[in-house]
Coordinates of C-alpha atoms and ligand atoms in Angstrom, one line a residue:
M270 CA 0.0 0.0 0.1
T271 CA 3.0 2.4 0.1
T272 CA 3.5 3.3 -3.7
R273 CA 6.4 5.4 -2.6
W274 CA 6.9 6.9 -6.1
F275 CA 3.7 8.8 -5.7
N276 CA 3.7 10.9 -2.5
H277 CA 0.7 12.9 -1.9
A278 CA -0.9 13.5 1.6
P279 CA -4.6 13.7 1.4
V280 CA -5.9 17.0 2.8
L281 CA -8.6 17.3 5.4
A282 CA -8.9 13.5 5.1
A283 CA -10.5 12.8 8.6
E284 CA -13.1 15.5 7.9
T285 CA -13.9 14.3 4.4
V286 CA -14.2 10.6 5.4
A287 CA -16.5 11.5 8.4
I288 CA -18.9 13.3 6.1
L289 CA -19.0 10.6 3.3
R290 CA -18.9 7.4 5.5
E291 CA -22.4 8.3 6.6
V292 CA -24.1 7.9 3.2
P293 CA -26.3 5.0 2.2
A294 CA -25.0 1.9 0.3
G295 CA -24.0 2.4 -3.1
V296 CA -21.3 4.0 -5.4
V297 CA -19.1 7.1 -4.5
L298 CA -17.5 9.1 -7.3
D299 CA -13.9 10.3 -6.6
A300 CA -13.7 12.8 -9.5
T301 CA -9.9 13.5 -8.7
I302 CA -8.5 10.2 -7.5
G303 CA -4.9 11.3 -7.4
G304 CA -3.0 8.8 -5.2
A305 CA -6.3 7.5 -3.7
G306 CA -5.5 8.8 -0.2
H307 CA -9.1 9.8 0.4
A308 CA -10.5 6.9 -1.4
V309 CA -8.4 4.3 0.6
A310 CA -9.4 6.0 3.9
L311 CA -13.1 6.0 3.0
L312 CA -13.4 2.4 1.7
D313 CA -11.5 1.2 4.8
V314 CA -14.3 2.5 7.1
A315 CA -17.4 2.3 4.9
P316 CA -18.1 -1.4 3.8
Q317 CA -21.4 -0.3 2.2
L318 CA -19.6 1.6 -0.4
S319 CA -17.8 1.0 -3.7
L320 CA -15.9 3.7 -5.6
I321 CA -15.2 4.9 -9.1
G322 CA -12.2 7.2 -9.3
I323 CA -11.4 9.6 -12.3
D324 CA -8.1 11.3 -13.0
Q325 CA -6.8 12.8 -16.3
D326 CA -3.2 12.1 -15.1
E327 CA -1.8 8.7 -16.1
A328 CA 0.7 8.5 -13.2
A329 CA -2.1 9.3 -10.7
R330 CA -4.2 6.5 -12.1
R331 CA -1.4 4.0 -11.9
A332 CA -0.8 5.0 -8.3
A333 CA -4.4 4.8 -7.5
A334 CA -4.9 1.4 -9.1
E335 CA -2.0 0.0 -7.2
R336 CA -3.3 1.3 -3.8
L337 CA -6.9 0.3 -4.5
A338 CA -6.1 -3.2 -5.6
A339 CA -6.7 -4.4 -2.1
F340 CA -10.4 -3.6 -2.4
G341 CA -10.9 -5.9 -5.4
D342 CA -14.2 -5.1 -7.4
R343 CA -15.2 -2.3 -4.9
A344 CA -12.9 0.0 -6.6
R345 CA -12.4 1.1 -10.3
V346 CA -10.1 3.7 -11.7
V347 CA -11.0 5.4 -15.0
A348 CA -9.2 7.8 -17.4
G349 CA -10.8 11.1 -18.1
R350 CA -11.6 14.6 -17.2
F351 CA -14.2 15.1 -14.6
D352 CA -16.4 17.2 -17.0
A353 CA -17.0 13.9 -18.8
L354 CA -18.4 12.2 -15.5
D355 CA -21.9 11.7 -17.0
S356 CA -20.6 9.6 -19.9
I357 CA -18.0 7.8 -17.6
L358 CA -20.8 6.8 -15.2
D359 CA -23.0 5.7 -17.9
E360 CA -20.3 3.5 -19.4
C361 CA -19.7 2.0 -15.9
G362 CA -23.5 1.4 -15.6
V363 CA -23.8 3.8 -12.6
S364 CA -27.0 6.0 -12.6
K365 CA -27.1 7.2 -9.0
L366 CA -24.3 8.3 -6.6
S367 CA -24.3 7.8 -2.8
G368 CA -21.5 10.3 -2.8
F369 CA -18.9 12.4 -4.5
L370 CA -15.6 14.1 -3.9
F371 CA -13.8 16.7 -5.8
D372 CA -10.3 17.3 -4.4
L373 CA -9.4 20.1 -6.8
G374 CA -5.9 21.2 -8.0
V375 CA -2.7 19.4 -8.4
S376 CA -1.1 16.6 -6.6
S377 CA 2.3 16.8 -4.9
P378 CA 4.0 14.5 -7.5
Q379 CA 2.7 16.9 -10.3
L380 CA 4.5 19.7 -8.6
D381 CA 7.7 17.8 -7.5
V382 CA 8.5 16.4 -11.0
A383 CA 10.4 19.1 -12.9
E384 CA 9.5 17.7 -16.3
R385 CA 5.9 18.3 -15.7
G386 CA 6.6 22.0 -15.8
F387 CA 4.3 23.0 -12.9
S388 CA 6.9 24.3 -10.5
F389 CA 8.4 27.8 -10.2
R390 CA 11.2 26.2 -8.0
L391 CA 12.4 23.5 -10.3
D392 CA 13.6 24.1 -13.9
G393 CA 11.7 22.3 -16.6
P394 CA 9.8 22.7 -19.8
L395 CA 6.7 25.0 -19.7
D396 CA 4.1 22.3 -19.7
M397 CA 1.6 22.1 -16.8
R398 CA -0.8 19.7 -18.4
M399 CA -2.5 17.4 -16.0
D400 CA -3.3 15.2 -19.0
P401 CA 0.0 14.9 -20.9
S402 CA -1.8 14.1 -24.1
A403 CA -3.9 17.4 -24.0
V404 CA -3.2 19.9 -26.7
L405 CA -2.8 23.2 -24.9
T406 CA 0.5 23.7 -22.9
A407 CA 1.8 26.5 -20.7
E408 CA 4.3 27.3 -23.4
A409 CA 1.4 27.9 -25.8
V410 CA -0.4 30.1 -23.4
V411 CA 2.8 32.1 -22.5
N412 CA 3.8 32.7 -25.9
T413 CA 0.7 33.1 -28.0
W414 CA -2.1 34.7 -25.8
T415 CA -2.5 38.5 -25.9
V416 CA -1.5 40.8 -23.2
D417 CA -5.1 41.3 -22.1
R418 CA -5.9 37.6 -22.2
L419 CA -2.9 36.8 -20.1
A420 CA -3.5 39.6 -17.7
S421 CA -7.1 38.5 -17.2
A422 CA -6.1 34.8 -16.6
I423 CA -3.4 35.8 -14.1
R424 CA -5.8 38.1 -12.3
I425 CA -8.6 35.6 -12.1
G426 CA -6.6 32.4 -11.5
G427 CA -3.9 33.9 -9.3
D428 CA -5.7 36.8 -7.4
E429 CA -2.6 38.7 -8.7
R430 CA -2.8 42.5 -8.2
F431 CA 0.2 42.9 -10.7
A432 CA -1.3 40.8 -13.4
G433 CA -1.2 43.6 -16.0
R434 CA 2.5 44.3 -15.4
I435 CA 3.3 40.6 -15.4
A436 CA 1.4 40.1 -18.6
K437 CA 3.3 42.8 -20.4
A438 CA 6.6 41.5 -19.1
I439 CA 5.9 38.1 -20.4
V440 CA 4.8 39.3 -23.9
A441 CA 8.0 41.4 -24.1
A442 CA 10.3 38.5 -23.2
R443 CA 8.9 36.0 -25.7
P444 CA 9.8 33.4 -26.7
I445 CA 9.9 31.7 -23.2
T446 CA 10.4 28.0 -23.0
R447 CA 11.4 27.1 -19.4
T448 CA 9.9 27.5 -16.0
E449 CA 13.0 29.0 -14.6
E450 CA 12.8 31.8 -17.3
L451 CA 9.2 32.5 -16.6
A452 CA 9.7 32.7 -12.9
A453 CA 12.5 35.2 -13.2
I454 CA 10.4 37.4 -15.6
V455 CA 7.5 37.4 -13.1
V456 CA 9.8 38.2 -10.1
Q457 CA 11.2 41.1 -12.1
A458 CA 7.7 42.4 -13.0
I459 CA 6.6 42.7 -9.4
P460 CA 7.7 45.8 -7.5
A461 CA 10.7 45.0 -5.2
A462 CA 9.0 46.0 -2.0
T463 CA 6.1 43.6 -2.6
R464 CA 8.4 40.7 -3.8
R465 CA 9.4 40.1 -0.1
T466 CA 5.9 39.4 1.2
G467 CA 3.3 36.4 0.7
G468 CA 5.6 33.5 -0.4
H469 CA 7.4 33.1 -3.7
P470 CA 6.4 36.0 -6.0
A471 CA 5.8 33.7 -9.0
K472 CA 3.5 31.3 -7.1
R473 CA 0.3 33.1 -8.1
T474 CA 1.2 33.5 -11.7
F475 CA 2.1 29.8 -12.1
Q476 CA -1.1 28.7 -10.4
A477 CA -3.0 31.0 -12.7
I478 CA -1.3 29.7 -15.9
R479 CA -1.9 26.1 -14.7
I480 CA -5.6 26.8 -14.2
A481 CA -5.9 28.2 -17.7
V482 CA -4.0 25.3 -19.3
N483 CA -6.2 22.9 -17.7
S484 CA -9.5 24.9 -18.0
E485 CA -10.0 24.3 -14.3
L486 CA -12.5 27.1 -13.6
E487 CA -14.6 26.6 -16.9
I488 CA -15.4 22.9 -16.1
L489 CA -16.0 23.1 -12.5
E490 CA -19.6 24.4 -12.4
P491 CA -21.0 22.1 -15.0
S492 CA -19.2 19.1 -13.5
L493 CA -20.5 20.0 -10.0
R494 CA -24.0 20.3 -11.2
A495 CA -23.7 16.9 -13.1
A496 CA -22.5 15.2 -9.9
L497 CA -25.3 16.8 -7.8
A498 CA -28.0 15.8 -10.2
R499 CA -26.9 12.0 -9.6
L500 CA -26.9 12.2 -5.9
S501 CA -29.5 9.8 -4.3
T502 CA -31.4 10.8 -1.2
A503 CA -29.1 11.2 1.7
G504 CA -26.1 11.1 -0.7
R505 CA -23.4 13.6 0.1
G506 CA -20.9 15.6 -1.7
V507 CA -17.6 17.1 -0.5
V508 CA -15.4 19.7 -2.4
L509 CA -11.9 20.7 -1.4
T510 CA -10.8 23.9 -3.0
Y511 CA -7.4 25.7 -2.9
H512 CA -8.0 29.2 -4.2
S513 CA -10.7 31.8 -4.0
G514 CA -11.7 31.5 -7.6
E515 CA -12.7 27.9 -7.3
D516 CA -14.2 28.2 -3.8
R517 CA -16.4 31.1 -5.2
I518 CA -17.8 28.7 -7.8
V519 CA -18.6 26.0 -5.4
K520 CA -20.1 28.3 -2.9
G521 CA -22.4 29.8 -5.6
V522 CA -23.5 26.4 -6.9
F523 CA -24.2 25.1 -3.4
R524 CA -25.9 28.2 -2.3
E525 CA -28.3 28.1 -5.2
V526 CA -29.4 24.5 -5.0
T527 CA -29.9 24.7 -1.1
T528 CA -32.2 27.7 -1.5
S529 CA -35.9 27.1 -1.8
K530 CA -37.4 28.4 -5.1
T531 CA -40.7 29.2 -3.6
P532 CA -41.5 32.9 -4.0
V533 CA -41.7 34.3 -0.4
H534 CA -44.5 36.9 -1.3
L535 CA -47.0 34.2 -2.7
P536 CA -49.5 32.4 -0.3
V537 CA -48.4 28.8 -1.4
P538 CA -46.7 26.2 0.8
E539 CA -42.9 26.4 0.6
V540 CA -41.2 23.6 -1.6
P541 CA -38.0 22.8 0.3
A542 CA -34.7 23.0 -1.5
P543 CA -33.5 19.7 -2.8
Y544 CA -30.2 19.8 -1.0
R545 CA -28.9 21.1 2.3
L546 CA -25.5 22.4 3.3
I547 CA -23.5 20.3 5.9
R548 CA -21.6 22.5 8.1
P549 CA -18.6 20.5 9.4
I550 CA -16.9 21.8 12.5
T551 CA -13.7 22.0 10.6
R552 CA -13.4 23.4 7.2
T553 CA -9.7 24.4 7.0
P554 CA -6.6 22.4 8.1
G555 CA -5.7 22.7 11.8
A556 CA -2.3 23.4 13.3
A557 CA -1.2 19.7 13.2
E558 CA -2.0 19.4 9.5
L559 CA -0.4 22.6 8.5
E560 CA 2.7 21.5 10.2
S561 CA 2.9 18.2 8.5
N562 CA 1.5 19.2 5.1
P563 CA 2.3 22.9 4.4
R564 CA 0.6 22.5 1.0
S565 CA -2.7 22.1 2.7
R566 CA -2.5 25.8 3.7
S567 CA -5.3 27.2 1.4
A568 CA -7.6 24.2 1.5
R569 CA -11.3 24.9 2.3
L570 CA -14.0 22.2 2.6
R571 CA -17.6 22.4 1.5
A572 CA -20.1 19.8 1.8
I573 CA -23.7 19.1 0.7
E574 CA -26.4 16.5 1.1
R575 CA -29.5 15.5 -1.0
V576 CA -32.8 15.6 0.8
G577 CA -36.3 14.8 0.1
V578 CA -37.8 12.1 -2.1
A579 CA -35.5 10.0 -4.1
A580 CA -35.2 11.3 -7.6
Ligands
LIG724 C1 -5.3 17.2 -5.2 S1 -5.1 15.8 -6.1 C2 -6.1 14.6 -5.6 C3 -5.5 13.8 -4.4 C4 -6.4 12.7 -3.9 N1 -7.5 13.2 -3.2 C5 -5.6 11.9 -2.9 O1 -5.9 11.8 -1.7 O2 -4.4 11.4 -3.3 C6 -5.9 16.3 -7.6 C7 -5.9 15.2 -8.7 O3 -7.0 15.5 -9.6 C8 -6.7 15.4 -11.0 N2 -7.5 16.4 -11.6 C9 -7.5 17.6 -11.5 N3 -8.4 18.2 -12.2 C10 -9.0 17.2 -12.9 C11 -10.1 17.1 -13.8 N4 -10.8 18.2 -14.3 N5 -10.5 15.8 -14.2 C12 -9.8 14.7 -13.8 N6 -8.8 14.7 -13.0 C13 -8.4 15.9 -12.5 C14 -5.1 15.8 -10.8 O4 -4.5 15.1 -12.0 C15 -4.7 15.2 -9.5 O5 -4.2 13.9 -9.8

């Protein structure tokens, strides 16, 4: 069960499992199986569940399949992007879900292998594709997007206040082919006084370009809605986000589906909303987790449950 070559610590694992282990018997979808840390922890304590895990990264799928082998036919790992979850579940013959998990963003091995091009600390090609067979690379984004498009991507995906300056500096320095070059250009574009605060100055820009390369924000809302639509009564969903852009999307969708649509000014009985928010005691990593896994720093957990009559 060690699979040492794929080293990723699952974030908020105890909190996630505590929520998902309560669901009725059936199938749970892990839309971002990664190294299967959450999946193993859940299957270990919830004998009523089986699991389908999706990942677009071949290395993650191999690690997950290895770790899940002990669960036999209770676990299956499938290649794909989670916006194809409807067709993936249909092909697996699964119409309803007892639960789902989206643990968004990248895994530690993606960041730690220089050749994948995700890291501002390790020199590598400007790649950043979670699915190495996908067409769009970071090199294409950095070298072909207009200043405005780059600035907007860096602002939205990185919450970067110097997005405009950084985008202009990138365009002026083209062609750029290595992560080390890009990191240096970004650092130079940020005013010296600001560079010393808030971690590595290139971190936010690298995050934003990765988000653009993998269409992370565009596909999140439709994928969440698809997973919610498949939840059976008392089924639950957990989403772990790692930056404000994705958290806003999850919060918006969850708020909408947990709000009753009955107009308050009409004398008609209220139709309850089909889902309710689960408010866990812990939504962010505590001191012990932050100490053992600093990469969990920006994590935030949101959870939801389907209520009412089975659809
Ligand atoms: C944070 S890691 C998940 C870690 C996992 N929960 C664990 O415990 O090991 C995110 C994983 O999701 C995958 N991923 C991210 N976005 C995806 C998408 N849209 N479709 C499929 N996989 C995705 C990444 O390749 C990565 O392996």
